[in-house]
GROMACS .gro file of C-alpha atoms in nm:
model
  193
    1GLU     CA    1  -4.868  17.785  17.013
    2GLU     CA    2  -4.865  18.162  17.011
    3ASP     CA    3  -5.097  18.411  16.846
    4GLU     CA    4  -5.168  18.786  16.878
    5PHE     CA    5  -5.282  18.728  17.238
    6GLY     CA    6  -4.966  18.538  17.336
    7THR     CA    7  -4.930  18.178  17.440
    8TYR     CA    8  -5.205  17.965  17.590
    9GLU     CA    9  -5.051  18.020  17.931
   10ASP     CA   10  -5.038  18.399  17.873
   11ARG     CA   11  -5.412  18.405  17.800
   12ILE     CA   12  -5.500  18.198  18.106
   13ARG     CA   13  -5.276  18.408  18.330
   14PHE     CA   14  -5.435  18.729  18.198
   15LEU     CA   15  -5.788  18.600  18.271
   16VAL     CA   16  -5.704  18.460  18.614
   17GLU     CA   17  -5.541  18.787  18.720
   18LYS     CA   18  -5.806  19.016  18.561
   19LEU     CA   19  -6.127  18.848  18.680
   20PRO     CA   20  -6.101  18.951  19.050
   21GLU     CA   21  -6.120  19.317  18.936
   22HIS     CA   22  -6.478  19.233  18.837
   23GLY     CA   23  -6.566  19.040  19.153
   24VAL     CA   24  -6.496  18.692  19.014
   25THR     CA   25  -6.302  18.480  19.262
   26THR     CA   26  -6.356  18.131  19.118
   27VAL     CA   27  -6.388  17.995  18.764
   28PHE     CA   28  -6.518  17.659  18.650
   29PRO     CA   29  -6.321  17.609  18.328
   30THR     CA   30  -6.589  17.520  18.075
   31LEU     CA   31  -6.472  17.320  17.777
   32SER     CA   32  -6.691  17.245  17.479
   33GLY     CA   33  -6.705  17.113  17.126
   34THR     CA   34  -6.627  16.797  16.937
   35ASN     CA   35  -6.261  16.869  16.867
   36TYR     CA   36  -6.179  16.606  17.126
   37GLU     CA   37  -5.802  16.623  17.090
   38ARG     CA   38  -5.810  16.997  17.158
   39VAL     CA   39  -6.037  16.951  17.462
   40ALA     CA   40  -5.808  16.679  17.604
   41ARG     CA   41  -5.501  16.900  17.546
   42THR     CA   42  -5.673  17.193  17.721
   43VAL     CA   43  -5.751  16.974  18.023
   44ARG     CA   44  -5.382  16.886  18.052
   45GLU     CA   45  -5.271  17.250  18.010
   46LEU     CA   46  -5.518  17.387  18.265
   47ARG     CA   47  -5.416  17.126  18.519
   48LYS     CA   48  -5.055  17.243  18.490
   49LEU     CA   49  -5.158  17.606  18.552
   50ARG     CA   50  -5.388  17.553  18.851
   51GLY     CA   51  -5.260  17.748  19.150
   52LYS     CA   52  -4.965  17.888  18.956
   53TYR     CA   53  -5.093  18.249  18.952
   54ASP     CA   54  -5.264  18.482  19.196
   55GLY     CA   55  -5.618  18.578  19.107
   56ALA     CA   56  -5.935  18.384  19.040
   57ARG     CA   57  -5.914  18.020  19.140
   58LEU     CA   58  -5.946  17.762  18.863
   59ASP     CA   59  -6.196  17.517  19.010
   60LYS     CA   60  -6.336  17.194  18.867
   61PHE     CA   61  -6.408  17.138  18.499
   62GLN     CA   62  -6.745  17.163  18.333
   63PHE     CA   63  -6.776  16.997  17.992
   64GLU     CA   64  -7.053  17.093  17.753
   65GLY     CA   65  -7.133  16.994  17.398
   66LEU     CA   66  -6.895  16.699  17.380
   67TYR     CA   67  -7.178  16.450  17.325
   68PRO     CA   68  -7.450  16.643  17.138
   69SER     CA   69  -7.760  16.511  16.965
   70LEU     CA   70  -7.915  16.841  16.851
   71LYS     CA   71  -7.852  16.855  16.477
   72ARG     CA   72  -7.706  17.206  16.470
   73TYR     CA   73  -7.429  17.095  16.707
   74MET     CA   74  -7.343  16.773  16.529
   75THR     CA   75  -7.011  16.756  16.348
   76LYS     CA   76  -6.853  16.470  16.160
   77GLU     CA   77  -6.624  16.425  16.463
   78ALA     CA   78  -6.911  16.384  16.713
   79VAL     CA   79  -6.923  16.050  16.890
   80ASN     CA   80  -7.160  15.879  17.130
   81PRO     CA   81  -7.067  15.889  17.498
   82SER     CA   82  -6.862  15.602  17.634
   83ARG     CA   83  -6.650  15.548  17.941
   84GLU     CA   84  -6.340  15.486  17.726
   85HIS     CA   85  -6.383  15.809  17.532
   86THR     CA   86  -6.445  16.019  17.843
   87ASP     CA   87  -6.151  15.853  18.022
   88TYR     CA   88  -5.934  15.968  17.731
   89ILE     CA   89  -6.062  16.328  17.754
   90VAL     CA   90  -5.978  16.356  18.125
   91ASP     CA   91  -5.671  16.125  18.131
   92ASN     CA   92  -5.858  15.882  18.359
   93ASP     CA   93  -5.864  16.150  18.631
   94TYR     CA   94  -6.207  16.263  18.749
   95SER     CA   95  -6.088  16.432  19.069
   96ASP     CA   96  -6.134  16.779  18.919
   97VAL     CA   97  -6.440  16.718  18.700
   98ALA     CA   98  -6.771  16.855  18.830
   99LEU     CA   99  -7.016  16.849  18.540
  100PHE     CA  100  -7.025  16.666  18.208
  101HIS     CA  101  -7.306  16.705  17.965
  102VAL     CA  102  -7.472  16.463  17.728
  103GLY     CA  103  -7.764  16.423  17.492
  104PRO     CA  104  -7.952  16.155  17.689
  105ASP     CA  105  -8.107  16.024  17.368
  106LEU     CA  106  -7.769  15.907  17.237
  107GLU     CA  107  -7.674  15.542  17.226
  108GLY     CA  108  -7.488  15.452  17.544
  109ALA     CA  109  -7.597  15.765  17.734
  110ILE     CA  110  -7.769  15.584  18.022
  111GLU     CA  111  -7.470  15.356  18.092
  112TRP     CA  112  -7.245  15.662  18.060
  113CYS     CA  113  -7.454  15.849  18.322
  114ASP     CA  114  -7.408  15.556  18.560
  115TYR     CA  115  -7.033  15.568  18.500
  116MET     CA  116  -7.013  15.946  18.557
  117VAL     CA  117  -7.202  15.915  18.886
  118SER     CA  118  -6.963  15.635  18.994
  119LYS     CA  119  -6.677  15.881  18.935
  120GLY     CA  120  -6.843  16.158  19.139
  121VAL     CA  121  -6.934  16.362  18.832
  122ASP     CA  122  -7.280  16.516  18.779
  123PRO     CA  123  -7.423  16.433  18.435
  124THR     CA  124  -7.601  16.729  18.273
  125VAL     CA  125  -7.836  16.754  17.976
  126GLY     CA  126  -7.785  16.989  17.683
  127ASN     CA  127  -7.740  17.022  17.306
  128THR     CA  128  -8.008  16.762  17.267
  129GLU     CA  129  -8.305  16.640  17.068
  130ALA     CA  130  -8.408  16.424  17.365
  131SER     CA  131  -8.768  16.359  17.453
  132ALA     CA  132  -8.898  16.417  17.804
  133GLU     CA  133  -8.893  16.040  17.855
  134ASP     CA  134  -8.523  16.027  17.760
  135VAL     CA  135  -8.448  16.294  18.022
  136PHE     CA  136  -8.659  16.129  18.293
  137ARG     CA  137  -8.480  15.799  18.229
  138ALA     CA  138  -8.139  15.968  18.246
  139ALA     CA  139  -8.245  16.138  18.573
  140ASP     CA  140  -8.317  15.790  18.709
  141HIS     CA  141  -7.944  15.727  18.643
  142GLY     CA  142  -7.808  16.043  18.802
  143LEU     CA  143  -7.857  16.321  18.547
  144CYS     CA  144  -7.921  16.619  18.772
  145GLN     CA  145  -7.863  16.944  18.580
  146ALA     CA  146  -7.952  17.117  18.256
  147ASP     CA  147  -7.670  17.307  18.092
  148HIS     CA  148  -7.762  17.635  17.917
  149MET     CA  149  -8.134  17.586  17.975
  150PHE     CA  150  -8.334  17.645  17.654
  151ASN     CA  151  -8.016  17.706  17.447
  152GLY     CA  152  -7.917  17.388  17.271
  153PHE     CA  153  -8.255  17.227  17.334
  154LYS     CA  154  -8.507  17.121  17.073
  155ALA     CA  155  -8.791  17.376  17.063
  156MET     CA  156  -9.081  17.289  17.290
  157HIS     CA  157  -9.406  17.165  17.138
  158HIS     CA  158  -9.732  17.131  17.327
  159ARG     CA  159  -9.780  16.767  17.217
  160GLU     CA  160  -9.416  16.659  17.231
  161PRO     CA  161  -9.255  16.762  17.559
  162GLY     CA  162  -8.882  16.757  17.507
  163ALA     CA  163  -8.582  16.807  17.730
  164ALA     CA  164  -8.669  17.163  17.834
  165ALA     CA  165  -9.017  17.062  17.949
  166ALA     CA  166  -8.871  16.763  18.134
  167VAL     CA  167  -8.626  16.988  18.320
  168MET     CA  168  -8.905  17.223  18.424
  169TYR     CA  169  -9.117  16.929  18.539
  170ASP     CA  170  -8.862  16.708  18.718
  171ASP     CA  171  -8.748  16.844  19.056
  172ARG     CA  172  -8.438  16.621  19.048
  173ILE     CA  173  -8.291  16.838  18.772
  174LYS     CA  174  -8.149  17.186  18.834
  175ALA     CA  175  -8.137  17.435  18.548
  176GLN     CA  176  -7.837  17.650  18.463
  177LEU     CA  177  -7.984  17.962  18.303
  178THR     CA  178  -7.800  18.249  18.131
  179CYS     CA  179  -7.989  18.563  18.233
  180ASP     CA  180  -7.820  18.820  18.011
  181GLY     CA  181  -8.128  18.913  17.805
  182TYR     CA  182  -7.966  18.765  17.494
  183HIS     CA  183  -7.932  18.390  17.544
  184VAL     CA  184  -8.285  18.351  17.678
  185ASP     CA  185  -8.576  18.591  17.639
  186PRO     CA  186  -8.682  18.739  17.976
  187VAL     CA  187  -9.030  18.585  17.934
  188TRP     CA  188  -8.876  18.235  17.938
  189VAL     CA  189  -8.660  18.331  18.236
  190MET     CA  190  -8.972  18.428  18.431
  191ILE     CA  191  -9.157  18.111  18.324
  192LEU     CA  192  -8.869  17.897  18.444
  193LEU     CA  193  -8.840  18.083  18.774
   0.00000   0.00000   0.00000
C-alpha cells in the first residue's frame, strides 16, 4: 500500500531515522483500535522492520484500545478479550509485547489478565467504564498500569469511584500520564502527582 507519504516501510523508516534528532532513542510501537486485522498486519510489518534501519530502536509493543468498554470507544467490531483473540493479534508470539490494555469490566477480562501475566505481558487499564472494584479485582490478577490516565476513563464521581480513582488509590497500579497541557488539565496532573 502506498499513499502520499510512501509505503508503510517508508513511513516507519522516516520516523526511526528522524526521531534521534529530537533526542528519542527508543520507541514502544503503540497500536490501537478495533480494526483487528489492521493491528495484526501492523504487528507483522513492524517485526520485519525491527533493526533494519539506523535510528531509534523499535522496542516492545504496547496495545491500547483493543478491548474497550467506554462507550465512545466502542465500535461494532469491538470484542471482549480472550486468549484466542489476542493470540491471533500477536501471531502467538508474546516475546516482544510489553503492555496490553483492557476494560477490566468486560466479560472474560480477569481470565485474560491471568493469561497475559503468564505470557510476561503487563495488563493495563484504559478506555473503560470500570468501577473501582473492577480495577481492584483486575489488579489482584496482575493489572499493573493505567494507560492514558484520565483520558478514556469514565468521569469521576464522588459517590461512584471509577477506574481513575482506583488507579490513584491502589499502589500496585502505575499511571501513564500525558503531560502536554492538552490531554490532561494541569490541575489533574498535580492532583495525580
